[in-house]
Amino acid sequence: PSFLGNALAGGLSMAAMFAYVSGSSFVLQGIYGMSPQTYGVAFAMNAIGLVAAGQINARLVGRVANEVQLLTVALVSASVAGSVLVAAAIMELPLPFLLGPLFLMIASLGFVLPNTTMLALADHREVSGSASALLGVGQFVIGALAAPLVGLGGVESAVPMTVVMFGVVLASTVVFLTLGRRGVRAAARVVTHGNSDRTHMSAEHAG
Protein backbone atom coordinates (compact mmCIF):
# COMPACT_ATOMS: atom_id res chain seq x y z
CA PRO A 1 0.00 0.00 0.00
CA SER A 2 2.83 2.42 0.77
CA PHE A 3 4.46 2.03 -2.65
CA LEU A 4 1.20 2.09 -4.58
CA GLY A 5 -0.27 5.02 -2.69
CA ASN A 6 2.82 7.22 -2.88
CA ALA A 7 3.63 6.23 -6.47
CA LEU A 8 0.09 7.08 -7.57
CA ALA A 9 0.15 10.35 -5.61
CA GLY A 10 3.42 11.29 -7.29
CA GLY A 11 2.10 10.32 -10.71
CA LEU A 12 -1.04 12.41 -10.32
CA SER A 13 1.05 15.38 -9.21
CA MET A 14 3.28 14.91 -12.23
CA ALA A 15 0.11 15.01 -14.33
CA ALA A 16 -0.49 18.55 -13.05
CA MET A 17 2.95 19.48 -14.38
CA PHE A 18 2.19 17.93 -17.76
CA ALA A 19 -1.13 19.78 -17.94
CA TYR A 20 0.63 23.04 -17.13
CA VAL A 21 3.35 22.55 -19.73
CA SER A 22 0.90 21.53 -22.45
CA GLY A 23 -1.67 24.25 -21.83
CA SER A 24 0.02 27.29 -20.30
CA SER A 25 1.23 28.81 -23.56
CA PHE A 26 -2.29 28.71 -25.06
CA VAL A 27 -3.80 30.15 -21.91
CA LEU A 28 -1.28 32.85 -21.08
CA GLN A 29 -0.47 33.94 -24.63
CA GLY A 30 -3.65 33.12 -26.52
CA ILE A 31 -6.22 34.13 -23.91
CA TYR A 32 -4.44 36.62 -21.66
CA GLY A 33 -2.37 38.18 -24.43
CA MET A 34 1.12 37.66 -23.01
CA SER A 35 3.95 38.29 -25.41
CA PRO A 36 6.39 35.42 -26.01
CA GLN A 37 8.99 37.26 -23.95
CA THR A 38 6.67 37.86 -21.01
CA TYR A 39 5.45 34.28 -21.16
CA GLY A 40 9.06 33.11 -21.08
CA VAL A 41 9.66 35.15 -17.93
CA ALA A 42 6.51 33.73 -16.27
CA PHE A 43 7.49 30.19 -17.23
CA ALA A 44 11.00 30.76 -15.88
CA MET A 45 9.67 32.14 -12.59
CA ASN A 46 7.53 29.05 -12.10
CA ALA A 47 10.52 26.84 -12.91
CA ILE A 48 12.63 28.74 -10.37
CA GLY A 49 9.87 28.29 -7.79
CA LEU A 50 9.84 24.54 -8.45
CA VAL A 51 13.62 24.20 -8.12
CA ALA A 52 13.79 26.47 -5.07
CA ALA A 53 11.04 24.49 -3.34
CA GLY A 54 12.97 21.28 -3.98
CA GLN A 55 16.07 22.78 -2.39
CA ILE A 56 14.12 24.06 0.61
CA ASN A 57 12.52 20.65 1.01
CA ALA A 58 15.93 19.00 1.13
CA ARG A 59 16.98 21.31 3.95
CA LEU A 60 13.77 20.89 5.95
CA VAL A 61 13.47 17.09 5.81
CA GLY A 62 14.64 15.56 9.06
CA ARG A 63 15.37 18.95 10.63
CA VAL A 64 12.06 20.76 10.82
CA ALA A 65 9.61 18.05 9.73
CA ASN A 66 9.54 14.58 8.23
CA GLU A 67 8.58 13.64 4.68
CA VAL A 68 4.97 12.79 5.52
CA GLN A 69 4.37 16.15 7.21
CA LEU A 70 6.00 18.17 4.41
CA LEU A 71 4.12 16.20 1.77
CA THR A 72 0.79 16.69 3.52
CA VAL A 73 1.28 20.46 3.77
CA ALA A 74 2.44 20.68 0.14
CA LEU A 75 -0.51 18.70 -1.23
CA VAL A 76 -3.05 20.69 0.77
CA SER A 77 -1.39 23.94 -0.36
CA ALA A 78 -1.44 22.81 -3.99
CA SER A 79 -5.12 21.82 -3.71
CA VAL A 80 -6.06 25.19 -2.23
CA ALA A 81 -4.07 26.98 -4.93
CA GLY A 82 -5.79 24.83 -7.54
CA SER A 83 -9.24 25.77 -6.29
CA VAL A 84 -8.32 29.47 -6.48
CA LEU A 85 -6.89 28.88 -9.96
CA VAL A 86 -10.17 27.35 -11.17
CA ALA A 87 -12.19 30.18 -9.63
CA ALA A 88 -9.98 32.79 -11.31
CA ALA A 89 -10.42 31.09 -14.67
CA ILE A 90 -14.19 30.70 -14.36
CA MET A 91 -14.65 34.29 -13.23
CA GLU A 92 -12.17 35.52 -15.87
CA LEU A 93 -10.25 37.53 -13.31
CA PRO A 94 -7.21 39.61 -14.33
CA LEU A 95 -3.93 37.83 -15.04
CA PRO A 96 -2.29 38.34 -11.60
CA PHE A 97 -5.11 36.33 -9.99
CA LEU A 98 -4.13 33.43 -12.24
CA LEU A 99 -0.35 33.74 -11.98
CA GLY A 100 -0.28 33.79 -8.17
CA PRO A 101 -1.99 30.45 -7.48
CA LEU A 102 -0.31 28.95 -10.54
CA PHE A 103 3.11 29.76 -9.08
CA LEU A 104 2.13 28.33 -5.69
CA MET A 105 0.84 25.12 -7.23
CA ILE A 106 3.94 24.55 -9.37
CA ALA A 107 6.26 25.40 -6.47
CA SER A 108 4.40 22.95 -4.22
CA LEU A 109 5.36 20.16 -6.60
CA GLY A 110 8.96 20.78 -5.55
CA PHE A 111 7.95 19.32 -2.19
CA VAL A 112 5.52 16.70 -3.50
CA LEU A 113 7.59 14.88 -6.12
CA PRO A 114 10.76 14.15 -4.09
CA ASN A 115 8.83 13.16 -0.97
CA THR A 116 6.44 10.80 -2.76
CA THR A 117 9.45 9.19 -4.42
CA MET A 118 11.30 8.77 -1.13
CA LEU A 119 8.28 7.35 0.69
CA ALA A 120 7.47 4.96 -2.16
CA LEU A 121 11.02 3.58 -2.24
CA ALA A 122 11.63 3.53 1.52
CA ASP A 123 10.47 -0.06 2.01
CA HIS A 124 11.98 -1.41 -1.21
CA ARG A 125 15.67 -0.72 -0.83
CA GLU A 126 16.61 -4.26 -1.81
CA VAL A 127 14.97 -3.72 -5.23
CA SER A 128 15.40 0.03 -5.39
CA GLY A 129 16.48 0.01 -9.04
CA SER A 130 13.39 -1.83 -10.28
CA ALA A 131 11.08 0.11 -7.97
CA SER A 132 12.57 3.43 -9.12
CA ALA A 133 12.14 2.48 -12.77
CA LEU A 134 8.52 1.47 -12.20
CA LEU A 135 7.89 4.68 -10.31
CA GLY A 136 9.32 6.80 -13.13
CA VAL A 137 7.38 5.01 -15.84
CA GLY A 138 4.17 5.34 -13.84
CA GLN A 139 4.62 9.08 -13.38
CA PHE A 140 5.19 9.73 -17.07
CA VAL A 141 2.34 7.46 -18.17
CA ILE A 142 -0.15 9.21 -15.88
CA GLY A 143 1.21 12.59 -16.98
CA ALA A 144 0.93 11.66 -20.65
CA LEU A 145 -2.69 10.59 -20.15
CA ALA A 146 -3.60 13.86 -18.43
CA ALA A 147 -1.98 16.26 -20.91
CA PRO A 148 -4.45 15.68 -23.80
CA LEU A 149 -7.38 16.39 -21.47
CA VAL A 150 -6.36 20.05 -21.45
CA GLY A 151 -7.04 20.34 -25.18
CA LEU A 152 -10.47 18.71 -25.06
CA GLY A 153 -12.08 21.92 -23.86
CA GLY A 154 -10.59 24.00 -26.64
CA VAL A 155 -8.26 26.98 -26.45
CA GLU A 156 -10.84 29.70 -25.87
CA SER A 157 -10.84 29.39 -22.08
CA ALA A 158 -8.39 28.81 -19.24
CA VAL A 159 -10.92 26.59 -17.47
CA PRO A 160 -9.87 23.23 -19.02
CA MET A 161 -6.21 23.60 -17.99
CA THR A 162 -7.03 24.81 -14.49
CA VAL A 163 -9.70 22.12 -13.93
CA VAL A 164 -7.33 19.33 -15.01
CA MET A 165 -4.53 20.68 -12.81
CA PHE A 166 -6.81 21.05 -9.81
CA GLY A 167 -8.45 17.67 -10.40
CA VAL A 168 -5.24 15.66 -10.53
CA VAL A 169 -3.72 17.47 -7.54
CA LEU A 170 -6.87 16.94 -5.50
CA ALA A 171 -6.85 13.26 -6.51
CA SER A 172 -3.19 13.08 -5.51
CA THR A 173 -4.04 14.50 -2.08
CA VAL A 174 -6.87 12.04 -1.52
CA VAL A 175 -4.74 9.08 -2.65
CA PHE A 176 -1.88 10.03 -0.37
CA LEU A 177 -4.09 10.59 2.67
CA THR A 178 -6.02 7.34 2.16
CA LEU A 179 -3.29 5.01 0.84
CA GLY A 180 0.17 6.54 0.98
CA ARG A 181 0.22 7.90 4.52
CA ARG A 182 -1.57 4.89 5.97
CA GLY A 183 0.88 2.58 4.23
CA VAL A 184 3.81 4.48 5.69
CA ARG A 185 2.31 4.26 9.19
CA ALA A 186 1.62 0.54 8.80
CA ALA A 187 5.18 -0.08 7.64
CA ALA A 188 6.51 1.93 10.57
CA ARG A 189 4.48 -0.17 13.00
CA VAL A 190 5.81 -3.36 11.44
CA VAL A 191 9.41 -2.12 11.72
CA THR A 192 8.87 -1.00 15.31
CA HIS A 193 7.29 -4.31 16.25
CA GLY A 194 10.11 -6.22 14.55
CA ASN A 195 12.75 -4.20 16.35
CA SER A 196 11.00 -4.79 19.68
CA ASP A 197 10.91 -8.53 19.06
CA ARG A 198 14.59 -8.61 18.18
CA THR A 199 15.46 -6.57 21.27
CA HIS A 200 13.41 -8.92 23.47
CA MET A 201 15.05 -11.99 21.95
CA SER A 202 18.52 -10.48 22.40
CA ALA A 203 17.75 -9.73 26.05
CA GLU A 204 16.55 -13.28 26.62
CA HIS A 205 19.63 -14.71 24.93
CA ALA A 206 21.92 -12.49 27.01
CA GLY A 207 20.10 -13.56 30.15
PDB file of C-alpha atoms in Angstrom:
ATOM      1  CA  PRO A   1       0.000   0.000   0.000  1.00  0.00           C
ATOM      2  CA  SER A   2       2.830   2.422   0.766  1.00  0.00           C
ATOM      3  CA  PHE A   3       4.455   2.027  -2.652  1.00  0.00           C
ATOM      4  CA  LEU A   4       1.196   2.088  -4.580  1.00  0.00           C
ATOM      5  CA  GLY A   5      -0.275   5.024  -2.689  1.00  0.00           C
ATOM      6  CA  ASN A   6       2.817   7.220  -2.882  1.00  0.00           C
ATOM      7  CA  ALA A   7       3.631   6.226  -6.468  1.00  0.00           C
ATOM      8  CA  LEU A   8       0.094   7.084  -7.569  1.00  0.00           C
ATOM      9  CA  ALA A   9       0.148  10.349  -5.613  1.00  0.00           C
ATOM     10  CA  GLY A  10       3.418  11.288  -7.291  1.00  0.00           C
ATOM     11  CA  GLY A  11       2.104  10.317 -10.711  1.00  0.00           C
ATOM     12  CA  LEU A  12      -1.035  12.413 -10.320  1.00  0.00           C
ATOM     13  CA  SER A  13       1.046  15.383  -9.207  1.00  0.00           C
ATOM     14  CA  MET A  14       3.281  14.906 -12.227  1.00  0.00           C
ATOM     15  CA  ALA A  15       0.113  15.012 -14.332  1.00  0.00           C
ATOM     16  CA  ALA A  16      -0.485  18.551 -13.055  1.00  0.00           C
ATOM     17  CA  MET A  17       2.948  19.485 -14.375  1.00  0.00           C
ATOM     18  CA  PHE A  18       2.186  17.932 -17.765  1.00  0.00           C
ATOM     19  CA  ALA A  19      -1.132  19.780 -17.935  1.00  0.00           C
ATOM     20  CA  TYR A  20       0.635  23.044 -17.130  1.00  0.00           C
ATOM     21  CA  VAL A  21       3.354  22.549 -19.729  1.00  0.00           C
ATOM     22  CA  SER A  22       0.903  21.527 -22.449  1.00  0.00           C
ATOM     23  CA  GLY A  23      -1.666  24.249 -21.827  1.00  0.00           C
ATOM     24  CA  SER A  24       0.023  27.286 -20.296  1.00  0.00           C
ATOM     25  CA  SER A  25       1.231  28.808 -23.565  1.00  0.00           C
ATOM     26  CA  PHE A  26      -2.285  28.709 -25.057  1.00  0.00           C
ATOM     27  CA  VAL A  27      -3.801  30.150 -21.906  1.00  0.00           C
ATOM     28  CA  LEU A  28      -1.277  32.846 -21.083  1.00  0.00           C
ATOM     29  CA  GLN A  29      -0.466  33.936 -24.630  1.00  0.00           C
ATOM     30  CA  GLY A  30      -3.646  33.121 -26.521  1.00  0.00           C
ATOM     31  CA  ILE A  31      -6.216  34.131 -23.912  1.00  0.00           C
ATOM     32  CA  TYR A  32      -4.443  36.622 -21.662  1.00  0.00           C
ATOM     33  CA  GLY A  33      -2.367  38.183 -24.429  1.00  0.00           C
ATOM     34  CA  MET A  34       1.117  37.656 -23.008  1.00  0.00           C
ATOM     35  CA  SER A  35       3.955  38.290 -25.410  1.00  0.00           C
ATOM     36  CA  PRO A  36       6.387  35.421 -26.007  1.00  0.00           C
ATOM     37  CA  GLN A  37       8.994  37.257 -23.951  1.00  0.00           C
ATOM     38  CA  THR A  38       6.666  37.859 -21.011  1.00  0.00           C
ATOM     39  CA  TYR A  39       5.452  34.282 -21.159  1.00  0.00           C
ATOM     40  CA  GLY A  40       9.065  33.113 -21.082  1.00  0.00           C
ATOM     41  CA  VAL A  41       9.656  35.150 -17.934  1.00  0.00           C
ATOM     42  CA  ALA A  42       6.514  33.730 -16.269  1.00  0.00           C
ATOM     43  CA  PHE A  43       7.490  30.187 -17.227  1.00  0.00           C
ATOM     44  CA  ALA A  44      11.000  30.764 -15.882  1.00  0.00           C
ATOM     45  CA  MET A  45       9.668  32.139 -12.593  1.00  0.00           C
ATOM     46  CA  ASN A  46       7.532  29.045 -12.099  1.00  0.00           C
ATOM     47  CA  ALA A  47      10.515  26.841 -12.911  1.00  0.00           C
ATOM     48  CA  ILE A  48      12.626  28.742 -10.373  1.00  0.00           C
ATOM     49  CA  GLY A  49       9.875  28.285  -7.786  1.00  0.00           C
ATOM     50  CA  LEU A  50       9.838  24.540  -8.453  1.00  0.00           C
ATOM     51  CA  VAL A  51      13.615  24.195  -8.117  1.00  0.00           C
ATOM     52  CA  ALA A  52      13.788  26.469  -5.068  1.00  0.00           C
ATOM     53  CA  ALA A  53      11.036  24.487  -3.336  1.00  0.00           C
ATOM     54  CA  GLY A  54      12.967  21.283  -3.979  1.00  0.00           C
ATOM     55  CA  GLN A  55      16.067  22.779  -2.386  1.00  0.00           C
ATOM     56  CA  ILE A  56      14.120  24.060   0.607  1.00  0.00           C
ATOM     57  CA  ASN A  57      12.516  20.654   1.008  1.00  0.00           C
ATOM     58  CA  ALA A  58      15.933  18.999   1.135  1.00  0.00           C
ATOM     59  CA  ARG A  59      16.982  21.313   3.951  1.00  0.00           C
ATOM     60  CA  LEU A  60      13.768  20.887   5.947  1.00  0.00           C
ATOM     61  CA  VAL A  61      13.469  17.095   5.807  1.00  0.00           C
ATOM     62  CA  GLY A  62      14.640  15.562   9.064  1.00  0.00           C
ATOM     63  CA  ARG A  63      15.372  18.950  10.629  1.00  0.00           C
ATOM     64  CA  VAL A  64      12.058  20.755  10.818  1.00  0.00           C
ATOM     65  CA  ALA A  65       9.607  18.051   9.734  1.00  0.00           C
ATOM     66  CA  ASN A  66       9.539  14.575   8.228  1.00  0.00           C
ATOM     67  CA  GLU A  67       8.575  13.637   4.680  1.00  0.00           C
ATOM     68  CA  VAL A  68       4.966  12.794   5.523  1.00  0.00           C
ATOM     69  CA  GLN A  69       4.369  16.147   7.210  1.00  0.00           C
ATOM     70  CA  LEU A  70       5.996  18.166   4.412  1.00  0.00           C
ATOM     71  CA  LEU A  71       4.124  16.204   1.772  1.00  0.00           C
ATOM     72  CA  THR A  72       0.788  16.694   3.522  1.00  0.00           C
ATOM     73  CA  VAL A  73       1.280  20.463   3.766  1.00  0.00           C
ATOM     74  CA  ALA A  74       2.441  20.684   0.141  1.00  0.00           C
ATOM     75  CA  LEU A  75      -0.506  18.698  -1.229  1.00  0.00           C
ATOM     76  CA  VAL A  76      -3.046  20.687   0.773  1.00  0.00           C
ATOM     77  CA  SER A  77      -1.389  23.939  -0.363  1.00  0.00           C
ATOM     78  CA  ALA A  78      -1.440  22.806  -3.991  1.00  0.00           C
ATOM     79  CA  SER A  79      -5.118  21.820  -3.706  1.00  0.00           C
ATOM     80  CA  VAL A  80      -6.063  25.190  -2.229  1.00  0.00           C
ATOM     81  CA  ALA A  81      -4.069  26.980  -4.929  1.00  0.00           C
ATOM     82  CA  GLY A  82      -5.786  24.831  -7.539  1.00  0.00           C
ATOM     83  CA  SER A  83      -9.240  25.772  -6.288  1.00  0.00           C
ATOM     84  CA  VAL A  84      -8.325  29.471  -6.477  1.00  0.00           C
ATOM     85  CA  LEU A  85      -6.894  28.876  -9.955  1.00  0.00           C
ATOM     86  CA  VAL A  86     -10.166  27.353 -11.175  1.00  0.00           C
ATOM     87  CA  ALA A  87     -12.187  30.179  -9.626  1.00  0.00           C
ATOM     88  CA  ALA A  88      -9.978  32.788 -11.311  1.00  0.00           C
ATOM     89  CA  ALA A  89     -10.416  31.088 -14.671  1.00  0.00           C
ATOM     90  CA  ILE A  90     -14.187  30.696 -14.361  1.00  0.00           C
ATOM     91  CA  MET A  91     -14.649  34.295 -13.233  1.00  0.00           C
ATOM     92  CA  GLU A  92     -12.170  35.520 -15.870  1.00  0.00           C
ATOM     93  CA  LEU A  93     -10.245  37.533 -13.314  1.00  0.00           C
ATOM     94  CA  PRO A  94      -7.209  39.610 -14.327  1.00  0.00           C
ATOM     95  CA  LEU A  95      -3.929  37.834 -15.039  1.00  0.00           C
ATOM     96  CA  PRO A  96      -2.286  38.341 -11.602  1.00  0.00           C
ATOM     97  CA  PHE A  97      -5.108  36.332  -9.993  1.00  0.00           C
ATOM     98  CA  LEU A  98      -4.134  33.426 -12.240  1.00  0.00           C
ATOM     99  CA  LEU A  99      -0.350  33.742 -11.976  1.00  0.00           C
ATOM    100  CA  GLY A 100      -0.280  33.787  -8.169  1.00  0.00           C
ATOM    101  CA  PRO A 101      -1.991  30.452  -7.483  1.00  0.00           C
ATOM    102  CA  LEU A 102      -0.311  28.950 -10.536  1.00  0.00           C
ATOM    103  CA  PHE A 103       3.107  29.756  -9.077  1.00  0.00           C
ATOM    104  CA  LEU A 104       2.131  28.326  -5.685  1.00  0.00           C
ATOM    105  CA  MET A 105       0.836  25.119  -7.230  1.00  0.00           C
ATOM    106  CA  ILE A 106       3.939  24.545  -9.369  1.00  0.00           C
ATOM    107  CA  ALA A 107       6.264  25.404  -6.468  1.00  0.00           C
ATOM    108  CA  SER A 108       4.401  22.954  -4.219  1.00  0.00           C
ATOM    109  CA  LEU A 109       5.358  20.160  -6.599  1.00  0.00           C
ATOM    110  CA  GLY A 110       8.963  20.785  -5.552  1.00  0.00           C
ATOM    111  CA  PHE A 111       7.948  19.315  -2.193  1.00  0.00           C
ATOM    112  CA  VAL A 112       5.522  16.704  -3.504  1.00  0.00           C
ATOM    113  CA  LEU A 113       7.594  14.876  -6.116  1.00  0.00           C
ATOM    114  CA  PRO A 114      10.762  14.152  -4.094  1.00  0.00           C
ATOM    115  CA  ASN A 115       8.834  13.156  -0.971  1.00  0.00           C
ATOM    116  CA  THR A 116       6.440  10.799  -2.757  1.00  0.00           C
ATOM    117  CA  THR A 117       9.449   9.190  -4.416  1.00  0.00           C
ATOM    118  CA  MET A 118      11.304   8.771  -1.131  1.00  0.00           C
ATOM    119  CA  LEU A 119       8.282   7.348   0.688  1.00  0.00           C
ATOM    120  CA  ALA A 120       7.470   4.961  -2.157  1.00  0.00           C
ATOM    121  CA  LEU A 121      11.019   3.577  -2.239  1.00  0.00           C
ATOM    122  CA  ALA A 122      11.630   3.534   1.520  1.00  0.00           C
ATOM    123  CA  ASP A 123      10.467  -0.057   2.013  1.00  0.00           C
ATOM    124  CA  HIS A 124      11.978  -1.411  -1.208  1.00  0.00           C
ATOM    125  CA  ARG A 125      15.675  -0.721  -0.828  1.00  0.00           C
ATOM    126  CA  GLU A 126      16.606  -4.263  -1.807  1.00  0.00           C
ATOM    127  CA  VAL A 127      14.967  -3.724  -5.226  1.00  0.00           C
ATOM    128  CA  SER A 128      15.399   0.033  -5.394  1.00  0.00           C
ATOM    129  CA  GLY A 129      16.476   0.012  -9.037  1.00  0.00           C
ATOM    130  CA  SER A 130      13.391  -1.833 -10.276  1.00  0.00           C
ATOM    131  CA  ALA A 131      11.084   0.110  -7.972  1.00  0.00           C
ATOM    132  CA  SER A 132      12.569   3.432  -9.122  1.00  0.00           C
ATOM    133  CA  ALA A 133      12.144   2.484 -12.774  1.00  0.00           C
ATOM    134  CA  LEU A 134       8.522   1.468 -12.201  1.00  0.00           C
ATOM    135  CA  LEU A 135       7.891   4.678 -10.314  1.00  0.00           C
ATOM    136  CA  GLY A 136       9.325   6.805 -13.127  1.00  0.00           C
ATOM    137  CA  VAL A 137       7.378   5.013 -15.835  1.00  0.00           C
ATOM    138  CA  GLY A 138       4.165   5.343 -13.844  1.00  0.00           C
ATOM    139  CA  GLN A 139       4.624   9.082 -13.378  1.00  0.00           C
ATOM    140  CA  PHE A 140       5.191   9.730 -17.068  1.00  0.00           C
ATOM    141  CA  VAL A 141       2.344   7.456 -18.166  1.00  0.00           C
ATOM    142  CA  ILE A 142      -0.146   9.212 -15.883  1.00  0.00           C
ATOM    143  CA  GLY A 143       1.210  12.588 -16.980  1.00  0.00           C
ATOM    144  CA  ALA A 144       0.926  11.656 -20.646  1.00  0.00           C
ATOM    145  CA  LEU A 145      -2.687  10.594 -20.147  1.00  0.00           C
ATOM    146  CA  ALA A 146      -3.596  13.865 -18.434  1.00  0.00           C
ATOM    147  CA  ALA A 147      -1.980  16.263 -20.906  1.00  0.00           C
ATOM    148  CA  PRO A 148      -4.452  15.677 -23.800  1.00  0.00           C
ATOM    149  CA  LEU A 149      -7.381  16.385 -21.469  1.00  0.00           C
ATOM    150  CA  VAL A 150      -6.360  20.048 -21.453  1.00  0.00           C
ATOM    151  CA  GLY A 151      -7.044  20.343 -25.179  1.00  0.00           C
ATOM    152  CA  LEU A 152     -10.475  18.711 -25.064  1.00  0.00           C
ATOM    153  CA  GLY A 153     -12.084  21.924 -23.859  1.00  0.00           C
ATOM    154  CA  GLY A 154     -10.590  23.999 -26.641  1.00  0.00           C
ATOM    155  CA  VAL A 155      -8.260  26.982 -26.448  1.00  0.00           C
ATOM    156  CA  GLU A 156     -10.841  29.703 -25.872  1.00  0.00           C
ATOM    157  CA  SER A 157     -10.839  29.388 -22.080  1.00  0.00           C
ATOM    158  CA  ALA A 158      -8.392  28.812 -19.242  1.00  0.00           C
ATOM    159  CA  VAL A 159     -10.916  26.591 -17.472  1.00  0.00           C
ATOM    160  CA  PRO A 160      -9.867  23.233 -19.023  1.00  0.00           C
ATOM    161  CA  MET A 161      -6.213  23.596 -17.989  1.00  0.00           C
ATOM    162  CA  THR A 162      -7.033  24.805 -14.488  1.00  0.00           C
ATOM    163  CA  VAL A 163      -9.697  22.119 -13.925  1.00  0.00           C
ATOM    164  CA  VAL A 164      -7.334  19.333 -15.010  1.00  0.00           C
ATOM    165  CA  MET A 165      -4.530  20.678 -12.811  1.00  0.00           C
ATOM    166  CA  PHE A 166      -6.810  21.045  -9.814  1.00  0.00           C
ATOM    167  CA  GLY A 167      -8.449  17.671 -10.401  1.00  0.00           C
ATOM    168  CA  VAL A 168      -5.238  15.661 -10.525  1.00  0.00           C
ATOM    169  CA  VAL A 169      -3.715  17.473  -7.537  1.00  0.00           C
ATOM    170  CA  LEU A 170      -6.872  16.942  -5.504  1.00  0.00           C
ATOM    171  CA  ALA A 171      -6.855  13.265  -6.506  1.00  0.00           C
ATOM    172  CA  SER A 172      -3.190  13.076  -5.508  1.00  0.00           C
ATOM    173  CA  THR A 173      -4.040  14.502  -2.080  1.00  0.00           C
ATOM    174  CA  VAL A 174      -6.867  12.038  -1.523  1.00  0.00           C
ATOM    175  CA  VAL A 175      -4.744   9.075  -2.654  1.00  0.00           C
ATOM    176  CA  PHE A 176      -1.880  10.034  -0.370  1.00  0.00           C
ATOM    177  CA  LEU A 177      -4.090  10.586   2.666  1.00  0.00           C
ATOM    178  CA  THR A 178      -6.019   7.336   2.163  1.00  0.00           C
ATOM    179  CA  LEU A 179      -3.289   5.011   0.844  1.00  0.00           C
ATOM    180  CA  GLY A 180       0.174   6.539   0.981  1.00  0.00           C
ATOM    181  CA  ARG A 181       0.223   7.898   4.521  1.00  0.00           C
ATOM    182  CA  ARG A 182      -1.575   4.886   5.970  1.00  0.00           C
ATOM    183  CA  GLY A 183       0.880   2.578   4.226  1.00  0.00           C
ATOM    184  CA  VAL A 184       3.814   4.480   5.687  1.00  0.00           C
ATOM    185  CA  ARG A 185       2.311   4.256   9.186  1.00  0.00           C
ATOM    186  CA  ALA A 186       1.620   0.544   8.795  1.00  0.00           C
ATOM    187  CA  ALA A 187       5.178  -0.081   7.635  1.00  0.00           C
ATOM    188  CA  ALA A 188       6.514   1.935  10.572  1.00  0.00           C
ATOM    189  CA  ARG A 189       4.477  -0.167  12.995  1.00  0.00           C
ATOM    190  CA  VAL A 190       5.812  -3.360  11.442  1.00  0.00           C
ATOM    191  CA  VAL A 191       9.406  -2.122  11.722  1.00  0.00           C
ATOM    192  CA  THR A 192       8.874  -1.003  15.309  1.00  0.00           C
ATOM    193  CA  HIS A 193       7.286  -4.313  16.248  1.00  0.00           C
ATOM    194  CA  GLY A 194      10.107  -6.220  14.553  1.00  0.00           C
ATOM    195  CA  ASN A 195      12.751  -4.202  16.348  1.00  0.00           C
ATOM    196  CA  SER A 196      11.001  -4.786  19.681  1.00  0.00           C
ATOM    197  CA  ASP A 197      10.906  -8.532  19.055  1.00  0.00           C
ATOM    198  CA  ARG A 198      14.594  -8.608  18.178  1.00  0.00           C
ATOM    199  CA  THR A 199      15.462  -6.573  21.271  1.00  0.00           C
ATOM    200  CA  HIS A 200      13.411  -8.921  23.470  1.00  0.00           C
ATOM    201  CA  MET A 201      15.050 -11.992  21.954  1.00  0.00           C
ATOM    202  CA  SER A 202      18.516 -10.485  22.401  1.00  0.00           C
ATOM    203  CA  ALA A 203      17.753  -9.732  26.052  1.00  0.00           C
ATOM    204  CA  GLU A 204      16.545 -13.275  26.624  1.00  0.00           C
ATOM    205  CA  HIS A 205      19.629 -14.706  24.934  1.00  0.00           C
ATOM    206  CA  ALA A 206      21.916 -12.490  27.013  1.00  0.00           C
ATOM    207  CA  GLY A 207      20.104 -13.563  30.146  1.00  0.00           C
TER     208      GLY A 207
END
